[in-house]
Amino acid sequence: MADTGTTATDWRAWQQSWDCQQEWYMPDREERFRIMLDMVEAFVGTEPRVLDLACGTGTITARLLARFPGATSTGVDLDPALLAIARGTFEGDDRVTFVEADLKDRDWPTLLPHGAYDAVLTATALHWLRTGPLEALYGQVAELVRYGGVFMNADHMIDDTTPRINAAERTQRHARMDRTMREGALDWAEWWQLAAKDPALAAPTARRFEIYGAHADGEMPSAAWHARVLREKGFAEARPVWRSPSDTLLLALK
């Protein structure tokens, strides 16, 4: 997937590889994106100004622009390797801007090109934060979403009041993942090992592990917790609009 001679790095191949790795964990991943964009259209139309929060490789941005060519997107992330893939993929597309920023930094919104957005979207990212920084982030997001705009977060949201259900779901999910891995799927660690060997990604991959470590040190509070905090931080309404056995897409309306 990398440039070892005179040809450019195939960034779209890296995008596809990232998608496949993520789908190993979440086989219903595309369904949550479809519902997310359904809700974008329902609330803010087909030419929204979107903030792709903790954008990674630009997964949400890619699906946004494929469905709504008149949309614009600002992607913000701190991961230098995933941002390299995102910037390479969308190079030359003036609908897209990427910003490198730490969402735990209280001043990160000042780096954005716009002071307000129709929609702020994020997926499978904010579980890297503990609840204290996440509460602060939700307050900043509430200030960035215009009146009538939306924030959506699709992520792992664990209900600790249902331990037997949680255990059964986890057992079934891991059995499926084991079967898929035997068929050749890459997990998180193996994907990053490949990235570290790519000449275009080796240095940014090393930097991202200096920043983040091996994996998240965050928390996974329930959907009810997310909805309550978002209301406390300034959203008028908040509730799930899609659920799988392990994940939730929560929508908050300003």
Short mmCIF file of C-alpha atoms in Angstrom, two decimals:
data_model
loop_
_atom_site.label_atom_id
_atom_site.label_comp_id
_atom_site.label_asym_id
_atom_site.label_seq_id
_atom_site.Cartn_x
_atom_site.Cartn_y
_atom_site.Cartn_z
CA MET A 1 0.00 0.00 0.00
CA ALA A 2 3.01 2.28 0.25
CA ASP A 3 5.37 4.01 -2.09
CA THR A 4 8.58 2.03 -2.41
CA GLY A 5 9.68 3.59 -5.69
CA THR A 6 8.33 6.33 -7.87
CA THR A 7 4.58 5.92 -7.42
CA ALA A 8 2.56 7.77 -4.80
CA THR A 9 1.19 6.16 -1.68
CA ASP A 10 -2.20 4.57 -2.30
CA TRP A 11 -4.13 6.41 0.39
CA ARG A 12 -7.46 4.93 -0.68
CA ALA A 13 -6.04 1.45 -0.16
CA TRP A 14 -5.14 2.48 3.39
CA GLN A 15 -8.67 3.83 3.82
CA GLN A 16 -10.11 0.51 2.71
CA SER A 17 -7.75 -1.38 4.99
CA TRP A 18 -8.79 0.78 7.96
CA ASP A 19 -12.47 0.20 7.16
CA CYS A 20 -11.97 -3.57 7.02
CA GLN A 21 -10.14 -3.58 10.34
CA GLN A 22 -12.86 -1.53 12.00
CA GLU A 23 -15.61 -3.70 10.51
CA TRP A 24 -14.01 -6.71 12.17
CA TYR A 25 -15.05 -5.12 15.47
CA MET A 26 -18.31 -3.59 14.17
CA PRO A 27 -19.98 -5.48 11.31
CA ASP A 28 -22.90 -3.02 11.47
CA ARG A 29 -20.57 -0.02 11.08
CA GLU A 30 -22.05 1.19 7.81
CA GLU A 31 -25.57 1.04 9.21
CA ARG A 32 -24.72 3.55 11.93
CA PHE A 33 -23.25 5.89 9.33
CA ARG A 34 -26.39 5.59 7.19
CA ILE A 35 -28.63 6.52 10.12
CA MET A 36 -26.25 9.33 11.09
CA LEU A 37 -26.53 10.87 7.63
CA ASP A 38 -30.29 10.31 7.57
CA MET A 39 -30.47 12.46 10.69
CA VAL A 40 -28.14 15.08 9.22
CA GLU A 41 -30.50 15.42 6.26
CA ALA A 42 -33.58 15.49 8.49
CA PHE A 43 -32.30 18.30 10.71
CA VAL A 44 -29.90 20.43 8.64
CA GLY A 45 -30.44 19.48 5.00
CA THR A 46 -28.18 18.28 2.22
CA GLU A 47 -25.51 21.02 2.19
CA PRO A 48 -24.40 21.11 5.81
CA ARG A 49 -21.25 22.52 7.34
CA VAL A 50 -19.97 19.57 9.37
CA LEU A 51 -17.30 19.13 12.04
CA ASP A 52 -15.91 15.59 11.88
CA LEU A 53 -14.77 15.28 15.49
CA ALA A 54 -11.86 12.90 16.18
CA CYS A 55 -12.01 12.25 12.44
CA GLY A 56 -9.32 9.59 12.13
CA THR A 57 -8.87 8.73 8.46
CA GLY A 58 -11.91 10.81 7.50
CA THR A 59 -14.40 7.94 7.53
CA ILE A 60 -17.43 10.11 8.27
CA THR A 61 -16.28 12.83 5.87
CA ALA A 62 -15.99 10.31 3.02
CA ARG A 63 -19.54 9.08 3.53
CA LEU A 64 -20.86 12.60 4.06
CA LEU A 65 -19.47 13.89 0.75
CA ALA A 66 -20.49 10.78 -1.18
CA ARG A 67 -24.09 11.31 -0.09
CA PHE A 68 -24.14 15.12 0.03
CA PRO A 69 -21.72 16.56 -2.55
CA GLY A 70 -22.62 20.09 -1.49
CA ALA A 71 -21.53 19.54 2.11
CA THR A 72 -18.29 20.82 3.64
CA SER A 73 -16.31 19.17 6.40
CA THR A 74 -13.70 20.13 8.97
CA GLY A 75 -11.88 17.09 10.34
CA VAL A 76 -10.09 17.46 13.67
CA ASP A 77 -7.83 14.85 15.27
CA LEU A 78 -4.50 14.48 17.05
CA ASP A 79 -3.41 11.16 15.55
CA PRO A 80 -0.64 11.97 13.02
CA ALA A 81 -0.85 8.63 11.21
CA LEU A 82 -4.61 8.66 10.67
CA LEU A 83 -4.46 12.33 9.72
CA ALA A 84 -1.80 11.51 7.12
CA ILE A 85 -4.20 9.02 5.52
CA ALA A 86 -7.04 11.53 5.69
CA ARG A 87 -5.03 14.35 4.14
CA GLY A 88 -3.69 12.08 1.43
CA THR A 89 -7.17 10.81 0.59
CA PHE A 90 -8.80 14.23 0.33
CA GLU A 91 -5.88 16.18 -1.14
CA GLY A 92 -7.17 18.79 -3.57
CA ASP A 93 -10.78 18.63 -2.32
CA ASP A 94 -11.60 22.20 -1.23
CA ARG A 95 -14.69 20.98 0.60
CA VAL A 96 -12.48 19.44 3.29
CA THR A 97 -10.15 20.97 5.88
CA PHE A 98 -8.13 19.06 8.47
CA VAL A 99 -6.97 20.44 11.80
CA GLU A 100 -4.48 18.76 14.14
CA ALA A 101 -5.60 19.42 17.70
CA ASP A 102 -5.89 17.79 21.11
CA LEU A 103 -9.54 17.63 22.19
CA LYS A 104 -8.41 17.75 25.82
CA ASP A 105 -6.91 21.19 25.18
CA ARG A 106 -9.44 23.85 26.16
CA ASP A 107 -8.33 26.07 23.26
CA TRP A 108 -8.75 23.54 20.43
CA PRO A 109 -11.92 25.24 19.04
CA THR A 110 -9.88 28.36 18.25
CA LEU A 111 -7.99 26.34 15.61
CA LEU A 112 -11.14 25.63 13.60
CA PRO A 113 -11.91 27.59 10.42
CA HIS A 114 -15.51 28.25 11.54
CA GLY A 115 -17.08 29.29 14.81
CA ALA A 116 -20.32 27.38 14.27
CA TYR A 117 -21.42 24.16 12.56
CA ASP A 118 -24.70 22.67 11.41
CA ALA A 119 -23.65 19.24 12.64
CA VAL A 120 -20.82 17.80 14.74
CA LEU A 121 -20.34 14.08 14.09
CA THR A 122 -18.11 11.48 15.69
CA ALA A 123 -17.89 7.69 15.79
CA THR A 124 -15.97 5.15 17.86
CA ALA A 125 -13.56 7.73 19.19
CA LEU A 126 -14.68 9.47 22.37
CA HIS A 127 -14.30 6.32 24.48
CA TRP A 128 -10.61 7.29 24.46
CA LEU A 129 -11.56 10.02 26.97
CA ARG A 130 -12.41 9.68 30.63
CA THR A 131 -15.66 11.20 31.82
CA GLY A 132 -14.17 14.43 33.18
CA PRO A 133 -12.53 15.52 29.90
CA LEU A 134 -15.56 14.24 27.98
CA GLU A 135 -17.91 16.46 29.99
CA ALA A 136 -15.69 19.44 29.22
CA LEU A 137 -15.60 18.49 25.54
CA TYR A 138 -19.39 18.27 25.42
CA GLY A 139 -19.58 21.82 26.72
CA GLN A 140 -17.30 23.00 23.91
CA VAL A 141 -19.31 21.06 21.32
CA ALA A 142 -22.53 22.68 22.54
CA GLU A 143 -21.01 26.07 21.82
CA LEU A 144 -20.00 25.03 18.30
CA VAL A 145 -23.39 23.67 17.21
CA ARG A 146 -25.77 26.35 15.91
CA TYR A 147 -29.37 26.57 17.14
CA GLY A 148 -31.32 23.80 15.38
CA GLY A 149 -28.10 21.92 14.64
CA VAL A 150 -27.14 18.48 15.89
CA PHE A 151 -24.36 16.55 17.57
CA MET A 152 -24.14 12.79 17.05
CA ASN A 153 -21.87 10.30 18.74
CA ALA A 154 -21.81 6.63 17.69
CA ASP A 155 -19.75 4.69 20.19
CA HIS A 156 -19.53 1.92 22.76
CA MET A 157 -21.95 2.85 25.55
CA ILE A 158 -22.12 0.29 28.32
CA ASP A 159 -25.17 -0.12 30.56
CA ASP A 160 -23.79 -1.46 33.82
CA THR A 161 -27.29 -2.31 35.09
CA THR A 162 -27.50 -5.30 32.69
CA PRO A 163 -24.43 -7.45 33.47
CA ARG A 164 -25.85 -10.77 32.23
CA ILE A 165 -26.98 -9.27 28.93
CA ASN A 166 -23.60 -7.56 28.55
CA ALA A 167 -21.73 -10.82 29.19
CA ALA A 168 -23.79 -12.81 26.67
CA GLU A 169 -23.38 -10.14 24.00
CA ARG A 170 -19.64 -9.95 24.60
CA THR A 171 -19.24 -13.74 24.36
CA GLN A 172 -21.19 -13.90 21.10
CA ARG A 173 -19.33 -10.93 19.61
CA HIS A 174 -15.90 -12.35 20.42
CA ALA A 175 -16.85 -15.74 18.97
CA ARG A 176 -17.75 -14.03 15.69
CA MET A 177 -14.53 -12.01 15.75
CA ASP A 178 -12.49 -15.20 16.30
CA ARG A 179 -14.14 -16.85 13.29
CA THR A 180 -13.49 -13.80 11.12
CA MET A 181 -9.87 -13.59 12.21
CA ARG A 182 -9.33 -17.21 11.19
CA GLU A 183 -10.54 -16.14 7.75
CA GLY A 184 -7.78 -13.50 7.55
CA ALA A 185 -9.16 -10.36 9.18
CA LEU A 186 -6.68 -7.94 10.76
CA ASP A 187 -7.17 -6.76 14.31
CA TRP A 188 -6.13 -3.37 15.74
CA ALA A 189 -2.58 -4.39 16.68
CA GLU A 190 -1.88 -6.11 13.35
CA TRP A 191 -3.12 -3.13 11.37
CA TRP A 192 -0.79 -0.80 13.24
CA GLN A 193 2.11 -3.20 12.70
CA LEU A 194 1.52 -2.88 8.94
CA ALA A 195 1.31 0.90 9.19
CA ALA A 196 4.63 1.01 11.03
CA LYS A 197 6.30 -0.77 8.09
CA ASP A 198 4.98 1.66 5.47
CA PRO A 199 7.58 4.31 4.51
CA ALA A 200 4.89 7.02 4.37
CA LEU A 201 3.36 6.08 7.74
CA ALA A 202 6.28 4.80 9.81
CA ALA A 203 7.21 8.15 11.39
CA PRO A 204 3.64 9.35 12.09
CA THR A 205 2.78 5.90 13.48
CA ALA A 206 5.69 6.11 15.91
CA ARG A 207 4.50 9.57 16.98
CA ARG A 208 0.92 8.42 17.50
CA PHE A 209 2.07 5.69 19.91
CA GLU A 210 4.10 8.28 21.80
CA ILE A 211 0.90 10.31 22.15
CA TYR A 212 -1.66 7.61 22.87
CA GLY A 213 0.08 4.43 23.95
CA ALA A 214 -1.22 1.04 22.89
CA HIS A 215 -4.93 1.68 23.37
CA ALA A 216 -7.60 3.79 25.00
CA ASP A 217 -7.46 4.66 28.69
CA GLY A 218 -10.93 6.13 28.62
CA GLU A 219 -14.36 5.14 29.87
CA MET A 220 -17.61 3.89 28.33
CA PRO A 221 -20.54 5.40 30.24
CA SER A 222 -24.11 4.55 29.33
CA ALA A 223 -26.24 6.28 26.72
CA ALA A 224 -28.28 7.74 29.57
CA TRP A 225 -25.13 9.37 30.97
CA HIS A 226 -24.27 10.88 27.57
CA ALA A 227 -27.81 12.21 27.09
CA ARG A 228 -27.90 13.74 30.58
CA VAL A 229 -24.53 15.46 30.24
CA LEU A 230 -25.34 16.83 26.77
CA ARG A 231 -28.56 18.38 28.10
CA GLU A 232 -26.66 19.85 31.05
CA LYS A 233 -24.13 21.39 28.65
CA GLY A 234 -26.73 23.19 26.54
CA PHE A 235 -28.55 20.81 24.20
CA ALA A 236 -32.35 20.92 24.29
CA GLU A 237 -32.94 17.24 23.55
CA ALA A 238 -30.79 14.11 23.47
CA ARG A 239 -31.54 10.43 22.95
CA PRO A 240 -30.43 7.34 21.02
CA VAL A 241 -31.57 7.14 17.39
CA TRP A 242 -29.90 3.75 16.65
CA ARG A 243 -28.61 0.87 18.71
CA SER A 244 -26.79 -2.41 18.26
CA PRO A 245 -26.27 -4.93 21.08
CA SER A 246 -23.06 -3.11 22.10
CA ASP A 247 -23.14 0.38 20.55
CA THR A 248 -25.37 3.44 20.43
CA LEU A 249 -25.79 6.38 18.07
CA LEU A 250 -26.89 9.25 20.29
CA LEU A 251 -28.29 12.46 18.83
CA ALA A 252 -28.39 15.79 20.66
CA LEU A 253 -30.39 18.72 19.25
CA LYS A 254 -29.40 22.31 20.02
#
